Amino acid sequence: MGLFNALNISASGMTAHRMWMDVIASNIANSETTRTPEGGPYRRREVVFSAEAGTGADDGRETGRGVKVVGVVEDQGPPRLVYEPDHPDAREDGYVEMPNVNPVTEMVDLVVASRAYEANATALEAAKSMFTRALDILR
């Protein structure tokens, strides 16, 4: 594994986790949205990750190339029903269909995504430090 591979893997992880944090922020921001352009309440979104695999240049074995976001999908869970007969989007029985976003779940996911981002940043910094030391040895 070359130095630039290590940098690329860490960078791909940081990009993927930043995307995950953006989706979580969107979920939290829309946790009370009862009306969307598609109709109905906002649906929680989730990021789908995929490992990027490639072959090593030296021996042809399969090696990791990082991670990428292959899509953002909607959670198909049912909406929360809240009894608010005065709400403009209330059904005839007085219940309002609220987004299926749980703020606690979103905060836990946000902490996980943040820690993963930090781990990738630390790995990137370690690779950069090794590269710098290798250059110092050659001087």
mmCIF file of N, CA, C and O in Angstrom, residues 10-58:
data_model
loop_
_atom_site.group_PDB
_atom_site.id
_atom_site.type_symbol
_atom_site.label_atom_id
_atom_site.label_comp_id
_atom_site.label_asym_id
_atom_site.label_seq_id
_atom_site.Cartn_x
_atom_site.Cartn_y
_atom_site.Cartn_z
ATOM 1 N N SER A 10 -8.399 7.438 3.646
ATOM 2 C CA SER A 10 -8.859 8.317 4.719
ATOM 3 C C SER A 10 -9.759 9.425 4.171
ATOM 4 O O SER A 10 -10.785 9.758 4.769
ATOM 5 N N ALA A 11 -9.385 9.983 3.036
ATOM 6 C CA ALA A 11 -10.202 11.050 2.443
ATOM 7 C C ALA A 11 -11.576 10.533 2.030
ATOM 8 O O ALA A 11 -12.592 11.220 2.218
ATOM 9 N N SER A 12 -11.629 9.304 1.498
ATOM 10 C CA SER A 12 -12.937 8.768 1.113
ATOM 11 C C SER A 12 -13.808 8.539 2.346
ATOM 12 O O SER A 12 -15.022 8.783 2.303
ATOM 13 N N GLY A 13 -13.196 8.101 3.436
ATOM 14 C CA GLY A 13 -13.954 7.927 4.676
ATOM 15 C C GLY A 13 -14.472 9.255 5.211
ATOM 16 O O GLY A 13 -15.615 9.353 5.661
ATOM 17 N N MET A 14 -13.631 10.291 5.150
ATOM 18 C CA MET A 14 -14.067 11.604 5.623
ATOM 19 C C MET A 14 -15.207 12.139 4.758
ATOM 20 O O MET A 14 -16.179 12.706 5.265
ATOM 21 N N THR A 15 -15.112 11.952 3.462
ATOM 22 C CA THR A 15 -16.176 12.416 2.555
ATOM 23 C C THR A 15 -17.488 11.678 2.830
ATOM 24 O O THR A 15 -18.554 12.293 2.905
ATOM 25 N N ALA A 16 -17.398 10.362 3.000
ATOM 26 C CA ALA A 16 -18.606 9.572 3.244
ATOM 27 C C ALA A 16 -19.254 9.951 4.573
ATOM 28 O O ALA A 16 -20.477 10.093 4.657
ATOM 29 N N HIS A 17 -18.460 10.137 5.603
ATOM 30 C CA HIS A 17 -19.029 10.460 6.909
ATOM 31 C C HIS A 17 -19.539 11.895 6.969
ATOM 32 O O HIS A 17 -20.499 12.181 7.693
ATOM 33 N N ARG A 18 -18.947 12.785 6.214
ATOM 34 C CA ARG A 18 -19.492 14.144 6.129
ATOM 35 C C ARG A 18 -20.879 14.102 5.475
ATOM 36 O O ARG A 18 -21.805 14.784 5.907
ATOM 37 N N MET A 19 -21.004 13.268 4.442
ATOM 38 C CA MET A 19 -22.312 13.105 3.788
ATOM 39 C C MET A 19 -23.332 12.546 4.769
ATOM 40 O O MET A 19 -24.483 12.990 4.802
ATOM 41 N N TRP A 20 -22.913 11.573 5.574
ATOM 42 C CA TRP A 20 -23.816 10.989 6.573
ATOM 43 C C TRP A 20 -24.262 12.064 7.568
ATOM 44 O O TRP A 20 -25.442 12.152 7.917
ATOM 45 N N MET A 21 -23.316 12.913 8.016
ATOM 46 C CA MET A 21 -23.678 13.977 8.957
ATOM 47 C C MET A 21 -24.636 14.972 8.314
ATOM 48 O O MET A 21 -25.544 15.493 8.967
ATOM 49 N N ASP A 22 -24.474 15.257 7.024
ATOM 50 C CA ASP A 22 -25.405 16.148 6.311
ATOM 51 C C ASP A 22 -26.807 15.554 6.282
ATOM 52 O O ASP A 22 -27.804 16.270 6.470
ATOM 53 N N VAL A 23 -26.903 14.257 6.034
ATOM 54 C CA VAL A 23 -28.219 13.602 5.991
ATOM 55 C C VAL A 23 -28.849 13.608 7.380
ATOM 56 O O VAL A 23 -30.054 13.854 7.524
ATOM 57 N N ILE A 24 -28.054 13.372 8.407
ATOM 58 C CA ILE A 24 -28.580 13.405 9.782
ATOM 59 C C ILE A 24 -29.088 14.808 10.107
ATOM 60 O O ILE A 24 -30.169 14.966 10.689
ATOM 61 N N ALA A 25 -28.342 15.825 9.712
ATOM 62 C CA ALA A 25 -28.781 17.204 9.962
ATOM 63 C C ALA A 25 -30.101 17.484 9.249
ATOM 64 O O ALA A 25 -30.992 18.145 9.814
ATOM 65 N N SER A 26 -30.252 16.970 8.043
ATOM 66 C CA SER A 26 -31.515 17.132 7.315
ATOM 67 C C SER A 26 -32.650 16.414 8.036
ATOM 68 O O SER A 26 -33.768 16.944 8.122
ATOM 69 N N ASN A 27 -32.381 15.225 8.556
ATOM 70 C CA ASN A 27 -33.409 14.492 9.301
ATOM 71 C C ASN A 27 -33.856 15.273 10.536
ATOM 72 O O ASN A 27 -35.054 15.372 10.813
ATOM 73 N N ILE A 28 -32.902 15.822 11.267
ATOM 74 C CA ILE A 28 -33.249 16.574 12.477
ATOM 75 C C ILE A 28 -34.009 17.845 12.109
ATOM 76 O O ILE A 28 -35.011 18.192 12.744
ATOM 77 N N ALA A 29 -33.566 18.524 11.059
ATOM 78 C CA ALA A 29 -34.232 19.766 10.650
ATOM 79 C C ALA A 29 -35.676 19.520 10.209
ATOM 80 O O ALA A 29 -36.534 20.389 10.372
ATOM 81 N N ASN A 30 -35.951 18.345 9.656
ATOM 82 C CA ASN A 30 -37.294 18.044 9.160
ATOM 83 C C ASN A 30 -38.076 17.123 10.091
ATOM 84 O O ASN A 30 -39.062 16.523 9.662
ATOM 85 N N SER A 31 -37.674 17.027 11.333
ATOM 86 C CA SER A 31 -38.336 16.091 12.245
ATOM 87 C C SER A 31 -39.767 16.501 12.582
ATOM 88 O O SER A 31 -40.501 15.714 13.173
ATOM 89 N N GLU A 32 -40.183 17.700 12.217
ATOM 90 C CA GLU A 32 -41.558 18.147 12.467
ATOM 91 C C GLU A 32 -42.284 18.494 11.171
ATOM 92 O O GLU A 32 -43.362 19.100 11.216
ATOM 93 N N THR A 33 -41.710 18.158 10.019
ATOM 94 C CA THR A 33 -42.305 18.500 8.727
ATOM 95 C C THR A 33 -43.403 17.509 8.383
ATOM 96 O O THR A 33 -43.150 16.323 8.184
ATOM 97 N N THR A 34 -44.614 17.995 8.324
ATOM 98 C CA THR A 34 -45.762 17.115 8.059
ATOM 99 C C THR A 34 -46.226 17.160 6.616
ATOM 100 O O THR A 34 -47.060 16.363 6.217
ATOM 101 N N ARG A 35 -45.679 18.102 5.855
ATOM 102 C CA ARG A 35 -46.122 18.233 4.458
ATOM 103 C C ARG A 35 -44.893 18.430 3.566
ATOM 104 O O ARG A 35 -44.124 19.363 3.756
ATOM 105 N N THR A 36 -44.707 17.532 2.622
ATOM 106 C CA THR A 36 -43.580 17.623 1.688
ATOM 107 C C THR A 36 -44.119 17.783 0.269
ATOM 108 O O THR A 36 -45.299 17.533 0.017
ATOM 109 N N PRO A 37 -43.281 18.188 -0.685
ATOM 110 C CA PRO A 37 -43.746 18.298 -2.079
ATOM 111 C C PRO A 37 -44.238 16.961 -2.639
ATOM 112 O O PRO A 37 -45.099 16.934 -3.515
ATOM 113 N N GLU A 38 -43.697 15.849 -2.127
ATOM 114 C CA GLU A 38 -44.139 14.526 -2.592
ATOM 115 C C GLU A 38 -45.463 14.122 -1.952
ATOM 116 O O GLU A 38 -46.072 13.141 -2.342
ATOM 117 N N GLY A 39 -45.886 14.864 -0.950
ATOM 118 C CA GLY A 39 -47.103 14.531 -0.222
ATOM 119 C C GLY A 39 -46.778 13.712 1.012
ATOM 120 O O GLY A 39 -45.837 12.916 1.013
ATOM 121 N N GLY A 40 -47.511 13.945 2.073
ATOM 122 C CA GLY A 40 -47.287 13.214 3.309
ATOM 123 C C GLY A 40 -46.150 13.790 4.121
ATOM 124 O O GLY A 40 -45.514 14.779 3.719
ATOM 125 N N PRO A 41 -45.860 13.168 5.260
ATOM 126 C CA PRO A 41 -44.800 13.682 6.117
ATOM 127 C C PRO A 41 -43.410 13.347 5.569
ATOM 128 O O PRO A 41 -43.262 12.457 4.728
ATOM 129 N N TYR A 42 -42.437 14.080 6.063
ATOM 130 C CA TYR A 42 -41.035 13.804 5.724
ATOM 131 C C TYR A 42 -40.690 12.394 6.186
ATOM 132 O O TYR A 42 -41.138 11.944 7.231
ATOM 133 N N ARG A 43 -39.896 11.717 5.390
ATOM 134 C CA ARG A 43 -39.428 10.379 5.765
ATOM 135 C C ARG A 43 -37.933 10.440 6.056
ATOM 136 O O ARG A 43 -37.174 11.072 5.318
ATOM 137 N N ARG A 44 -37.555 9.760 7.128
ATOM 138 C CA ARG A 44 -36.151 9.704 7.531
ATOM 139 C C ARG A 44 -35.308 9.157 6.386
ATOM 140 O O ARG A 44 -35.713 8.228 5.686
ATOM 141 N N ARG A 45 -34.148 9.735 6.201
ATOM 142 C CA ARG A 45 -33.244 9.286 5.145
ATOM 143 C C ARG A 45 -32.022 8.622 5.765
ATOM 144 O O ARG A 45 -31.571 9.016 6.838
ATOM 145 N N GLU A 46 -31.514 7.645 5.061
ATOM 146 C CA GLU A 46 -30.329 6.917 5.509
ATOM 147 C C GLU A 46 -29.326 6.848 4.365
ATOM 148 O O GLU A 46 -29.705 6.757 3.196
ATOM 149 N N VAL A 47 -28.043 6.864 4.741
ATOM 150 C CA VAL A 47 -26.966 6.785 3.758
ATOM 151 C C VAL A 47 -26.565 5.325 3.597
ATOM 152 O O VAL A 47 -26.467 4.592 4.572
ATOM 153 N N VAL A 48 -26.346 4.914 2.349
ATOM 154 C CA VAL A 48 -25.896 3.548 2.063
ATOM 155 C C VAL A 48 -24.428 3.627 1.645
ATOM 156 O O VAL A 48 -24.090 4.326 0.677
ATOM 157 N N PHE A 49 -23.594 2.931 2.402
ATOM 158 C CA PHE A 49 -22.158 2.916 2.120
ATOM 159 C C PHE A 49 -21.790 1.646 1.360
ATOM 160 O O PHE A 49 -22.464 0.628 1.461
ATOM 161 N N SER A 50 -20.692 1.729 0.631
ATOM 162 C CA SER A 50 -20.146 0.561 -0.043
ATOM 163 C C SER A 50 -18.632 0.648 -0.006
ATOM 164 O O SER A 50 -18.069 1.742 -0.146
ATOM 165 N N ALA A 51 -18.004 -0.500 0.175
ATOM 166 C CA ALA A 51 -16.546 -0.532 0.153
ATOM 167 C C ALA A 51 -16.077 -0.454 -1.292
ATOM 168 O O ALA A 51 -16.672 -1.063 -2.182
ATOM 169 N N GLU A 52 -15.033 0.312 -1.494
ATOM 170 C CA GLU A 52 -14.426 0.365 -2.820
ATOM 171 C C GLU A 52 -13.277 -0.626 -2.829
ATOM 172 O O GLU A 52 -12.326 -0.483 -2.067
ATOM 173 N N ALA A 53 -13.367 -1.606 -3.663
ATOM 174 C CA ALA A 53 -12.312 -2.622 -3.751
ATOM 175 C C ALA A 53 -11.541 -2.433 -5.049
ATOM 176 O O ALA A 53 -12.060 -1.954 -6.039
ATOM 177 N N GLY A 54 -10.298 -2.806 -5.000
ATOM 178 C CA GLY A 54 -9.460 -2.744 -6.183
ATOM 179 C C GLY A 54 -8.394 -3.806 -6.068
ATOM 180 O O GLY A 54 -8.360 -4.582 -5.116
ATOM 181 N N THR A 55 -7.554 -3.883 -7.036
ATOM 182 C CA THR A 55 -6.480 -4.854 -6.979
ATOM 183 C C THR A 55 -5.175 -4.138 -6.697
ATOM 184 O O THR A 55 -4.953 -3.014 -7.138
ATOM 185 N N GLY A 56 -4.336 -4.809 -5.922
ATOM 186 C CA GLY A 56 -3.041 -4.254 -5.598
ATOM 187 C C GLY A 56 -2.151 -4.214 -6.836
ATOM 188 O O GLY A 56 -2.230 -5.070 -7.703
ATOM 189 N N ALA A 57 -1.325 -3.185 -6.900
ATOM 190 C CA ALA A 57 -0.459 -3.022 -8.066
ATOM 191 C C ALA A 57 0.651 -4.062 -8.086
ATOM 192 O O ALA A 57 1.132 -4.454 -9.146
ATOM 193 N N ASP A 58 1.068 -4.527 -6.905
ATOM 194 C CA ASP A 58 2.218 -5.415 -6.830
ATOM 195 C C ASP A 58 1.869 -6.884 -7.091
ATOM 196 O O ASP A 58 2.506 -7.543 -7.897
#
